[in-house]
Structures are given as structure tokens and as C-alpha cells.
Amino acid sequence: MNHSPATGVPDAPGSRRVRWIALGAIALALVMISGLLIYLSPVLALLEPHDPSLGRVAGAPVATPPPLDSKRRINILLLGSDNDQKFRQDALLSQTMIVVSIEPATHQVTLLSLPRDLWVEIPGHPSAKIDLAYAEGGAALARATVEKAFKIPIHYYAWVGLNGLVRVVDRVGGIDLDVLHPVLDDNYPNDFSDSGYGTERVYLAAGPQHLDGRHALQYVRSRHGDLLSDFGRSVRQQQLLLAIQQRTAGMDLVTALPTFAQDLNGHVKTDLDLVRLTQLALFMRNLHPADVHQAYISPYVRDATSADGQQILMADWTAVHGYLRQLFGGDLLP
Amino acid sequence: MLPVKQLRVTGRLYATKGRALYRFSGTQLTRLRFASRVKDPAVTPSGDRIALAQLQDQSSTIVVSDPNGQNRQTLTPSSAAEGSLWAFAPGFDGAGQRIVYLTDRGKQPSSPQNLRPNDLGLWSYDLASGQSRRLVQPFAYTGGDSDPSYRPGVSDQLVYTTYLYGGAPPEPVARLTWMSLRTGATVYLSPDLGRNFEPALSPDGRYLAFIRAGAGSDDLFVMPLAPTYTREQRPYPSEAAVLIQSGVISQPVWSPDGRSIAFLMLTKGSFDLFILPITMDIAIHGAGVAQAVTHGSFLDADSRLAWSS
């Protein structure tokens, strides 16, 4: 017989039932929360705390992400690095820099490529190529540099390494895209060789085809056989992003997120929080190719040589900012 | 085994999947055994010989054999003084005596410290003499030329795709190119800008099927070709007729009787084999809808199709 611990008086059958129901509900809630945390733990492992003030110089603007229910534009700085063993893992250059600008109100997305050789002021550092910002100060400094040079408020960042890209593409089952030119590179870096300094020969035929992760990486990374060099590579990188978006359009990304995240742990970093990540996954699911616009600043830059002899790109900043005003309207920083 | 719909294929139609060669004939599907991975099959008009690009890890060679893969002969080297070599996209002439193909042979040795172009150029191989010669020097750092084939019925004309850059700022361009082997002269059959590629000549040599890249699609077009080589040919763009629009299509090839075009089309994430019946009255156009030969087959869309009687 059950007794009340305080009084030793037997409980009425009704109150015992209530207590068991309450205990059961709490246990069930705990199991569900634990299950949810276990389920989401791979995703949580990828997410870094959002602190946009990190690495900023005093007085620099801070871009606060719009509220979740807002229809305001969200800008994400997408960074890509060679992160094989020949590089110091804490000082990786950002070979790829693309601003992904999302307009929930109009359901439009703009991809803006920033050339890695562009000569810019890096806050708190001497002027240098823009790809150095990530090496010197991580995502925070890369973000601050982009905001200072381009006046684009960066709300979030996402970084992906070589293996991360390969895994993303393989995880979605490969991508289908139209290879714009035959890709031939006799000196393609074989990052997965023992030394990291090896080279291999690459050939991709032109035309529509299916690419797995390894070949997708070759397509966006090779530049030795392309007359347009980095500009050509920027075009291909945006093409890849579109192909991934189209490939995932029919997928239930929200449910797939934990599996994705488990695969990508260590190869992808972002300060997008879980709720925003889920919100974006839902947004991307309903995006049509015609809603995505590709943008480049190549018409507004010219080849130059820096004082220390580096081959660089110099921007006509008045023209660049004029172009960005066309793209971003009043959403630029003052 | 590839999933196949019960659509009867006249003659023998070749395609690759996962770099293995398959032959569709009637409602039969046969995997042909080759020791290594292959792509870009080509057949003689009579179908008695097949040519392929045989792939190694860092190189490829052109091989010919009988249609079952027996009596194989390697035609091109996998390496030379300039380093490892690629060879792709063989195509027989009407007599089955010569092969046109792509290779980076003749390039200058290259290293990360001393980069040199290694674009693919057009070469021919004479099966009787065993001699190769260069036909076209590609534009440097464009990837080179692609999709070569002899014009049926004549031995001195080629069509292929020239890759280059055009416009301001420069953008990738692919132009259909018609070449006289007699004079070495070339004429472009498509506009200066845009991407038109993968030309496929009808068996009588009168029509050219090709792919035109549009906004988010790769569409199938066909246009007439003048009976004799002329530098005045300006057929584009009004004379080119669209056969299939708003698809992602690649590798068109004509049936031996010229009454159908087979191609690969992206459908639900898979490149599948389709056949479109063609009629030619005043103008050439599709005679009905394209019919699927395979479904969910994931054929290699970067590898040519070949079709013989």
C-alpha cells in the first residue's frame, strides 16, 4: 500500500493517479528533450556563438541580424579555404568569398563574389589582399573587412574547407551542372596526397553532367587552364552553389540537418543559430533558379602590382559602391 | 543493370554509365566488357568497328575494337616527351578509315612553377598508315575544342565546338565550327556570344543537331548545313529550329536512318536516354514527344552516344 511520505496516511486513489500522470509527463518530456539534444547534437557542434563585435576595430559598425519574423535582408559571408595539411590550420586564407544576400520580402537571393586578390584596408592591419583577413583574424576580421570595404552589413558567416565541400556535394548525391568550358589542369593541387604538395591531372568535359564531390571541387578550384583565372573560378563557384541549391530543393533539409551536420563536423563552421539555420533551409527549399541573381565586381577592378611585388586587383571604389547600391538599395552601411 | 523501359531501339545504340559501355538494341540491353573504364563510344556507319576513349588514372588513349570489345587496338600513346596525354571523343569518317579525336599532344611540358597551356586540340589518325596529325590548334587557356565529327558523305569537312571567351566583361563562349580539311578554313555556325555545342550531323550530312545553353536550360536545336563548304554560311539564329526547350539535354546523336535523334535528358536527378522521332517536310521538326528508353539510369552525360545500324 502507498503512503504519503509526510503523513503516513494512505493516498486517495485519485491523487495517486494525478501524481503518476505528472511524473510520467515529466519523464516523457525529459526523454524527448534528451532525444532532441542527441538528435541535434551534430548540428549544435557546427554552430559557433554569434558575436559580430569580435575582431572589430573601435567605432566600426556592427551588423545586427534582423529578427526572425522580419522581412529585412540577411547577408551571409560564405568563406572557403584550402585547409589541407600544408597550411597552418589557424591561418588559412579565404580563397573563396561570396556574399549571399537573402531578401525574404521578395524571395530573391543575390550571390556576390569578392575576388581574393582584391587590395583592401583590413581593420587594424596594413592594407593587403582581402583573402588575408580570414588568416589574420578569422571570420570576425573577414566580416569586418568586407563591411568596411564594401559597406555591406554581414549578419552571419559560414566557412567551408575542401573536404567540407566534397562532403556536402556527396551528401546530396552529387550535383548536375553545365560545365562551361572543358577543364584541363596538368598542375591541379592534390591536397589529399601525403605531403599535400603533390599535383594531379584533371580533365572535365564541357556540357551538362553529373559531378560527385571530388569532381565538383576540381571544377570550382582549377584555375590554371582558365584564361579568366580567378574570375572564371568565381563564376564556377556561384554555378556550384546554384547547383547545390537546385539539388536540395526537393529534399527535406530540416530533417536531414543532423545527418548533414555529423558528416560536416570539422569541415564547416558557422555562427548561424539553429533556428535561423532551419528558417534558411525552409527558405531555400522553395527557391526557384530565376530567384537567384549572380553578381560580380569584375568590371570595376584592374590588375596592379603592390609595393611589395604582389599581383593584385585594385578596385574603382566609387564604381563598386555605385554597383552595390543597385544591388542592395538602401541596405548598405553608411 | 540499367532500368530500361520497353521501348524498341532500332539498330545498336551505345552509351556509358559509370564508365562502363552499354549497348541498347531492340529491347535488349548488353553490358560490353572492357578491361578499363571507357567513355565517348563511336561506331563506323556499318557498325563493324567501335572506337572509345580508354581511361587510366592520369591519362587516356583511343582504342578500336569490334563491337563486342574483341580484337582491341590502341591507337594513341598514353604519354610522350611532353608528359602524360589525354585522348577523347573519337569519330570515324564515312569510310571507317580515319578517326578524328581530341588530345593535348604537342603541348609544352608544364609544372606549378612554369605553367603552360594544355588545351585539347583536334587530331586525326589514319588507320591504314597509323599516322596521326594535328588538324586544329586550340585557343590557349580555354580548355580547347570538343565534339569533333566528320561530315557524312564527304571526307574533307569537320564540325566541332570551339571554346573561347567573348564580350565585356569576358564570358565563356562555345561556337559551332565548320571546317574544310581541304583548305583549313573554318566558319562559325553560331553567334559570337552564347554557348552552342555538341554538334551532331544527320546521316545524310544535311542537318546539324546541337545544344544551345539558355537561361537555366540546355535545349536541343537543329539547323540545315549548306551542301558544299562555304564561308558565307550564316544560318544563325533564325534558321535554327528548336526541338526540345526548357530541358537539360546533352549528347544528341542521329539514328542511322535519320528519322530520330537520341539524347540524354536530366529527369528527376538522373540523365536518362530518350529518343525523339523527327520529320522533314518543309522544315525539320519533332514528330511527337520524346520517349524514354531508360528511367533513373544515371547514364554518363559527359560521354557521347553512338548509334549504328
Coordinates of C-alpha atoms in Angstrom, one line a residue, chain A:
Chain A
M1 CA 0.0 0.0 0.0
N2 CA 1.3 3.5 -0.9
H3 CA 1.5 6.1 1.8
S4 CA 2.1 9.8 1.7
P5 CA 5.7 10.3 2.9
A6 CA 4.7 13.3 5.0
T7 CA 1.8 11.9 6.9
G8 CA 1.9 8.2 6.6
V9 CA -1.7 8.4 5.6
P10 CA -2.7 6.3 2.6
D11 CA -3.2 8.5 -0.5
A12 CA -6.6 8.7 -2.1
P13 CA -6.7 6.7 -5.4
G14 CA -7.4 10.0 -7.4
S15 CA -4.4 11.9 -6.1
R16 CA -2.1 8.9 -6.7
R17 CA -3.2 8.8 -10.3
V18 CA -2.6 12.6 -10.7
R19 CA 0.9 12.2 -9.3
W20 CA 1.8 9.3 -11.6
I21 CA 0.5 11.2 -14.6
A22 CA 2.6 14.2 -13.6
L23 CA 5.7 12.0 -13.1
G24 CA 5.1 10.3 -16.4
A25 CA 4.7 13.6 -18.2
I26 CA 8.0 14.9 -16.7
A27 CA 9.8 11.7 -17.6
L28 CA 8.4 11.8 -21.1
A29 CA 9.4 15.4 -21.5
L30 CA 13.0 14.6 -20.3
V31 CA 13.2 11.7 -22.7
M32 CA 12.0 13.9 -25.6
I33 CA 14.4 16.8 -24.7
S34 CA 17.3 14.3 -24.4
G35 CA 16.4 12.7 -27.6
L36 CA 16.1 16.1 -29.3
L37 CA 19.5 17.1 -28.0
I38 CA 21.1 13.8 -29.1
Y39 CA 19.4 14.2 -32.5
L40 CA 20.6 17.8 -32.9
S41 CA 24.0 17.4 -31.3
P42 CA 25.8 17.1 -34.6
V43 CA 24.2 20.4 -35.7
L44 CA 25.0 22.1 -32.5
A45 CA 28.6 21.1 -32.8
L46 CA 28.9 23.1 -36.0
L47 CA 27.4 26.2 -34.6
E48 CA 29.7 28.9 -33.1
P49 CA 28.5 31.7 -30.8
H50 CA 27.3 34.7 -32.7
D51 CA 29.4 37.6 -31.7
P52 CA 29.6 40.2 -34.5
S53 CA 31.7 42.5 -32.5
L54 CA 34.7 40.1 -32.3
G55 CA 37.7 41.3 -34.2
R56 CA 36.3 44.7 -34.9
V57 CA 38.1 48.0 -34.7
A58 CA 36.5 50.5 -32.4
G59 CA 33.8 52.5 -34.0
A60 CA 33.2 50.1 -36.8
P61 CA 29.5 49.4 -37.5
V62 CA 28.0 46.3 -36.0
A63 CA 25.5 44.4 -38.2
T64 CA 22.7 43.0 -36.0
P65 CA 20.8 40.2 -37.6
P66 CA 17.2 41.1 -38.3
P67 CA 14.6 39.5 -36.1
L68 CA 13.4 36.1 -37.2
D69 CA 9.9 37.4 -38.1
S70 CA 11.4 40.3 -40.0
K71 CA 11.3 40.6 -43.8
R72 CA 14.6 42.5 -43.8
R73 CA 17.6 41.4 -45.9
I74 CA 20.0 38.9 -44.4
N75 CA 23.6 38.8 -45.6
I76 CA 25.8 35.8 -45.1
L77 CA 29.5 35.8 -45.8
L78 CA 30.5 32.5 -47.3
L79 CA 34.2 31.7 -46.9
G80 CA 36.1 28.8 -48.5
S81 CA 39.7 27.7 -47.7
D82 CA 42.3 25.3 -48.8
N83 CA 42.7 23.5 -45.4
D84 CA 44.9 20.6 -46.3
Q85 CA 48.0 19.7 -44.2
K86 CA 50.4 22.1 -46.0
F87 CA 48.6 25.1 -44.4
R88 CA 48.6 26.2 -40.8
Q89 CA 45.0 25.5 -39.6
D90 CA 44.9 28.7 -37.6
A91 CA 46.0 30.9 -40.5
L92 CA 44.0 29.8 -43.6
L93 CA 43.5 32.2 -46.5
S94 CA 39.9 32.5 -47.7
Q95 CA 40.2 31.6 -51.4
T96 CA 36.5 32.0 -51.8
M97 CA 34.4 34.9 -50.6
I98 CA 30.8 35.2 -51.6
V99 CA 28.2 37.4 -50.0
V100 CA 24.9 35.5 -50.1
S101 CA 22.2 38.2 -49.7
I102 CA 18.7 36.9 -49.0
E103 CA 15.6 39.1 -49.3
P104 CA 12.7 37.3 -47.6
A105 CA 10.3 40.1 -48.7
T106 CA 10.8 39.5 -52.4
H107 CA 12.0 35.9 -52.1
Q108 CA 15.2 36.8 -54.0
V109 CA 18.8 35.8 -53.4
T110 CA 21.9 37.6 -54.8
L111 CA 25.3 35.9 -54.9
L112 CA 28.1 38.5 -55.0
S113 CA 31.7 37.2 -55.5
L114 CA 34.6 39.1 -54.0
P115 CA 37.9 38.4 -55.8
R116 CA 40.5 37.0 -53.4
D117 CA 43.3 39.2 -54.8
L118 CA 41.4 42.5 -54.2
W119 CA 43.6 45.0 -52.3
V120 CA 41.7 46.4 -49.3
E121 CA 42.1 48.0 -46.0
I122 CA 42.0 45.4 -43.3
P123 CA 40.9 46.9 -40.0
G124 CA 43.8 47.0 -37.5
H125 CA 46.3 45.7 -40.2
P126 CA 48.2 47.1 -43.1
S127 CA 46.3 47.0 -46.5
A128 CA 46.5 43.6 -48.1
K129 CA 44.7 41.2 -50.3
I130 CA 41.3 40.5 -49.0
D131 CA 41.9 36.8 -48.5
L132 CA 44.4 37.6 -45.8
A133 CA 41.8 38.9 -43.4
Y134 CA 40.5 35.4 -42.6
A135 CA 44.0 34.2 -42.0
E136 CA 44.9 37.1 -39.7
G137 CA 41.7 37.3 -37.7
G138 CA 39.3 34.5 -38.6
A139 CA 35.7 35.0 -39.7
A140 CA 35.3 38.2 -37.5
L141 CA 38.1 40.1 -39.3
A142 CA 36.9 38.8 -42.7
R143 CA 33.5 40.1 -41.8
A144 CA 34.7 43.5 -40.6
T145 CA 36.9 43.8 -43.7
V146 CA 34.0 43.2 -46.0
E147 CA 31.8 45.6 -44.1
K148 CA 34.5 48.3 -44.2
A149 CA 35.4 48.0 -47.9
F150 CA 32.0 47.2 -49.4
K151 CA 29.7 48.7 -46.8
I152 CA 27.6 45.5 -46.8
P153 CA 26.3 44.6 -43.4
I154 CA 27.3 41.0 -42.7
H155 CA 25.0 39.3 -40.3
Y156 CA 26.4 35.8 -40.4
Y157 CA 29.3 33.8 -41.8
A158 CA 29.8 30.2 -42.9
W159 CA 33.2 28.7 -43.6
V160 CA 33.8 25.5 -45.5
G161 CA 37.0 23.6 -46.1
L162 CA 38.0 21.4 -49.1
N163 CA 36.7 18.2 -47.6
G164 CA 33.6 20.0 -46.4
L165 CA 32.6 20.9 -50.0
V166 CA 33.3 17.4 -51.2
R167 CA 31.2 16.0 -48.4
V168 CA 28.3 18.5 -48.9
V169 CA 28.1 17.5 -52.6
D170 CA 28.4 13.8 -51.9
R171 CA 25.8 14.0 -49.1
V172 CA 23.2 15.5 -51.5
G173 CA 24.0 12.7 -54.0
G174 CA 26.2 14.8 -56.3
I175 CA 25.2 17.8 -58.4
D176 CA 24.0 18.4 -62.0
L177 CA 25.5 21.3 -63.8
D178 CA 26.6 22.6 -67.2
V179 CA 30.4 22.7 -67.3
L180 CA 31.1 25.9 -69.2
H181 CA 34.4 25.0 -70.7
P182 CA 36.5 21.9 -70.9
V183 CA 38.6 21.9 -67.7
L184 CA 42.2 20.8 -68.2
D185 CA 44.8 21.3 -65.5
D186 CA 48.1 19.4 -65.5
N187 CA 49.0 21.0 -62.2
Y188 CA 45.9 20.7 -60.1
P189 CA 46.9 20.6 -56.4
N190 CA 46.4 17.1 -55.0
D191 CA 45.6 18.1 -51.4
F192 CA 44.9 14.6 -50.4
S193 CA 48.4 13.4 -51.2
D194 CA 50.7 12.5 -48.2
S195 CA 52.7 15.7 -48.4
G196 CA 49.9 18.0 -49.6
Y197 CA 52.3 19.3 -52.2
G198 CA 51.5 16.8 -55.0
T199 CA 49.8 17.6 -58.2
E200 CA 47.5 15.6 -60.4
R201 CA 46.0 15.9 -63.9
V202 CA 42.4 17.0 -64.2
Y203 CA 40.0 16.7 -67.1
L204 CA 36.3 17.6 -67.2
A205 CA 34.4 17.6 -70.4
A206 CA 32.3 20.6 -71.2
G207 CA 28.5 20.4 -71.1
P208 CA 25.7 19.2 -68.8
Q209 CA 26.7 16.4 -66.5
H210 CA 26.6 14.9 -63.0
L211 CA 29.5 15.6 -60.7
D212 CA 30.4 13.9 -57.4
G213 CA 32.1 15.9 -54.6
R214 CA 35.7 15.3 -55.8
H215 CA 34.9 16.4 -59.4
A216 CA 32.8 19.3 -58.2
L217 CA 35.8 20.5 -56.2
Q218 CA 38.0 20.2 -59.2
Y219 CA 35.6 22.2 -61.3
V220 CA 35.4 25.1 -58.9
R221 CA 39.0 25.1 -57.8
S222 CA 41.0 24.6 -61.0
R223 CA 42.3 27.9 -62.5
H224 CA 45.4 27.0 -64.4
G225 CA 43.5 26.2 -67.6
D226 CA 41.2 29.2 -67.5
L227 CA 42.0 32.4 -69.2
L228 CA 39.9 34.3 -66.8
S229 CA 41.7 32.7 -63.8
D230 CA 40.1 33.8 -60.6
F231 CA 37.1 35.5 -62.3
G232 CA 36.4 32.3 -64.2
R233 CA 36.6 30.4 -60.9
S234 CA 34.2 32.8 -59.2
V235 CA 31.6 32.1 -62.0
R236 CA 32.1 28.4 -61.5
Q237 CA 31.8 28.7 -57.7
Q238 CA 28.4 30.5 -58.0
Q239 CA 27.3 27.9 -60.5
L240 CA 28.1 25.2 -57.9
L241 CA 26.1 27.0 -55.2
L242 CA 23.1 27.2 -57.5
A243 CA 23.5 23.5 -58.4
I244 CA 23.6 22.5 -54.7
Q245 CA 20.5 24.7 -54.1
Q246 CA 18.6 23.1 -57.0
R247 CA 19.7 19.6 -55.9
T248 CA 18.4 20.2 -52.4
A249 CA 15.2 21.9 -53.4
G250 CA 13.2 18.7 -53.3
M251 CA 14.9 17.4 -50.1
D252 CA 13.6 17.7 -46.6
L253 CA 16.6 19.6 -45.4
V254 CA 15.2 20.3 -41.9
T255 CA 15.0 16.6 -41.1
A256 CA 18.3 15.9 -42.9
L257 CA 20.2 18.6 -40.9
P258 CA 21.6 16.4 -38.1
T259 CA 22.9 13.8 -40.6
F260 CA 24.4 16.5 -42.7
A261 CA 26.0 18.1 -39.7
Q262 CA 27.5 14.8 -38.5
D263 CA 29.2 14.5 -41.9
L264 CA 30.5 18.0 -41.9
N265 CA 31.8 18.3 -38.4
G266 CA 35.3 19.9 -38.6
H267 CA 34.8 20.9 -42.2
V268 CA 32.2 23.6 -41.8
K269 CA 31.9 26.4 -39.3
T270 CA 29.2 29.0 -39.0
D271 CA 27.7 31.4 -36.4
L272 CA 24.1 30.8 -37.8
D273 CA 22.0 29.7 -34.9
L274 CA 19.8 26.6 -35.1
V275 CA 16.6 28.4 -35.6
R276 CA 17.9 30.7 -38.3
L277 CA 19.6 27.7 -40.0
T278 CA 16.2 25.9 -40.1
Q279 CA 14.5 29.0 -41.3
L280 CA 17.0 29.4 -44.2
A281 CA 16.7 25.7 -45.0
L282 CA 13.0 26.1 -45.4
F283 CA 13.5 29.3 -47.5
M284 CA 16.0 27.6 -49.8
R285 CA 13.6 24.7 -50.4
N286 CA 11.1 27.0 -52.1
L287 CA 13.6 29.0 -54.1
H288 CA 13.5 28.8 -57.9
P289 CA 16.6 29.3 -60.1
A290 CA 15.1 32.5 -61.5
D291 CA 15.1 34.0 -58.0
V292 CA 18.8 33.8 -57.7
H293 CA 20.9 36.6 -59.2
Q294 CA 24.7 36.3 -59.8
A295 CA 26.8 39.4 -59.3
Y296 CA 30.5 40.2 -59.8
I297 CA 32.6 43.3 -59.4
S298 CA 35.0 42.3 -62.2
P299 CA 34.1 45.3 -64.4
Y300 CA 35.2 47.6 -61.7
V301 CA 38.7 46.2 -60.9
R302 CA 42.0 46.3 -62.7
D303 CA 45.3 44.4 -62.5
A304 CA 48.1 46.0 -60.5
T305 CA 51.2 45.3 -58.6
S306 CA 51.5 46.0 -54.9
A307 CA 54.6 47.9 -53.4
D308 CA 55.9 44.5 -52.3
G309 CA 55.6 43.0 -55.8
Q310 CA 52.3 41.0 -55.4
Q311 CA 49.9 40.7 -58.3
I312 CA 46.8 42.3 -57.0
L313 CA 43.4 43.8 -58.1
M314 CA 42.7 47.4 -57.4
A315 CA 39.0 48.5 -57.3
D316 CA 37.4 51.7 -58.5
W317 CA 35.6 52.0 -55.2
T318 CA 33.2 54.7 -56.4
A319 CA 32.1 52.5 -59.2
V320 CA 31.9 49.4 -56.9
H321 CA 29.8 51.3 -54.4
G322 CA 27.5 52.5 -57.2
Y323 CA 27.1 49.0 -58.4
L324 CA 26.4 47.7 -54.9
R325 CA 23.7 50.5 -54.4
Q326 CA 22.0 49.0 -57.4
L327 CA 22.1 45.5 -55.9
F328 CA 21.4 46.3 -52.2
G329 CA 19.5 49.6 -52.4
G330 CA 19.4 51.3 -49.0
D331 CA 20.6 48.3 -47.2
L332 CA 24.2 49.3 -47.2
L333 CA 26.1 50.7 -44.3
P334 CA 26.6 54.5 -44.1

